[in-house]
Coordinates of C-alpha atoms in Angstrom, one line a residue:
X22 CA -83.9 60.8 -95.4
X23 CA -86.1 61.3 -98.4
X24 CA -89.2 59.5 -96.9
X25 CA -89.2 61.7 -93.8
X26 CA -91.0 65.0 -93.9
X27 CA -89.1 66.3 -90.9
X28 CA -85.8 65.4 -89.2
X29 CA -84.7 61.8 -89.7
X30 CA -83.5 59.5 -86.9
X31 CA -80.1 57.9 -87.5
X32 CA -81.5 54.5 -86.5
X33 CA -84.2 54.8 -89.2
X34 CA -81.7 55.8 -91.8
X35 CA -79.5 52.8 -90.9
X36 CA -82.4 50.5 -91.0
X37 CA -83.4 51.7 -94.5
X38 CA -79.8 51.2 -95.6
X39 CA -79.8 47.7 -94.1
X40 CA -76.7 48.7 -92.1
X41 CA -75.6 49.1 -88.5
X42 CA -75.8 52.5 -86.9
X43 CA -72.0 52.8 -86.6
X44 CA -71.8 52.3 -90.4
X45 CA -74.4 55.0 -91.0
X46 CA -72.6 57.3 -88.5
X47 CA -69.5 57.3 -90.7
X48 CA -71.4 58.8 -93.6
X49 CA -73.4 61.1 -91.3
X50 CA -70.2 62.6 -90.1
X51 CA -68.9 63.2 -93.7
X52 CA -72.2 64.8 -94.7
X53 CA -72.2 67.1 -91.7
X54 CA -68.6 68.1 -92.4
X55 CA -69.6 68.9 -96.0
X56 CA -72.6 71.0 -94.8
X57 CA -75.2 68.7 -96.5
X58 CA -76.7 67.4 -93.3
X59 CA -77.3 69.1 -89.9
X60 CA -77.7 67.7 -86.4
X61 CA -80.9 68.9 -84.8
X62 CA -80.4 66.9 -81.6
X63 CA -81.3 63.6 -80.0
X64 CA -80.1 61.5 -82.9
X65 CA -82.0 63.4 -85.5
X66 CA -80.7 65.0 -88.7
X67 CA -82.0 67.2 -91.5
X68 CA -80.9 68.1 -95.0
X69 CA -79.3 71.6 -94.8
X70 CA -78.9 72.5 -98.5
X71 CA -81.9 74.5 -99.5
X72 CA -84.0 72.6 -102.1
X73 CA -81.7 69.6 -102.2
X74 CA -84.1 67.1 -100.7
X75 CA -86.8 68.1 -103.2
X76 CA -84.3 68.0 -106.1
X77 CA -83.3 64.5 -105.3
X78 CA -87.0 63.4 -104.9
X79 CA -87.8 64.8 -108.4
X80 CA -84.6 63.2 -109.9
X81 CA -85.6 59.8 -108.6
X82 CA -89.2 59.9 -110.0

């Protein structure tokens, strides 16, 4: 989800992971339940924790 400025499509996430959509869906469900990711509709998701996406971007550079 880091490369996307807005909501991320599950299909794009799965492709970047080199995985099938059903595999990515398992982790999506876990992240939604933990409150890290939110469903914004039509197969798109966003990071819900304030500042988390920016924190991870900085930590990886």
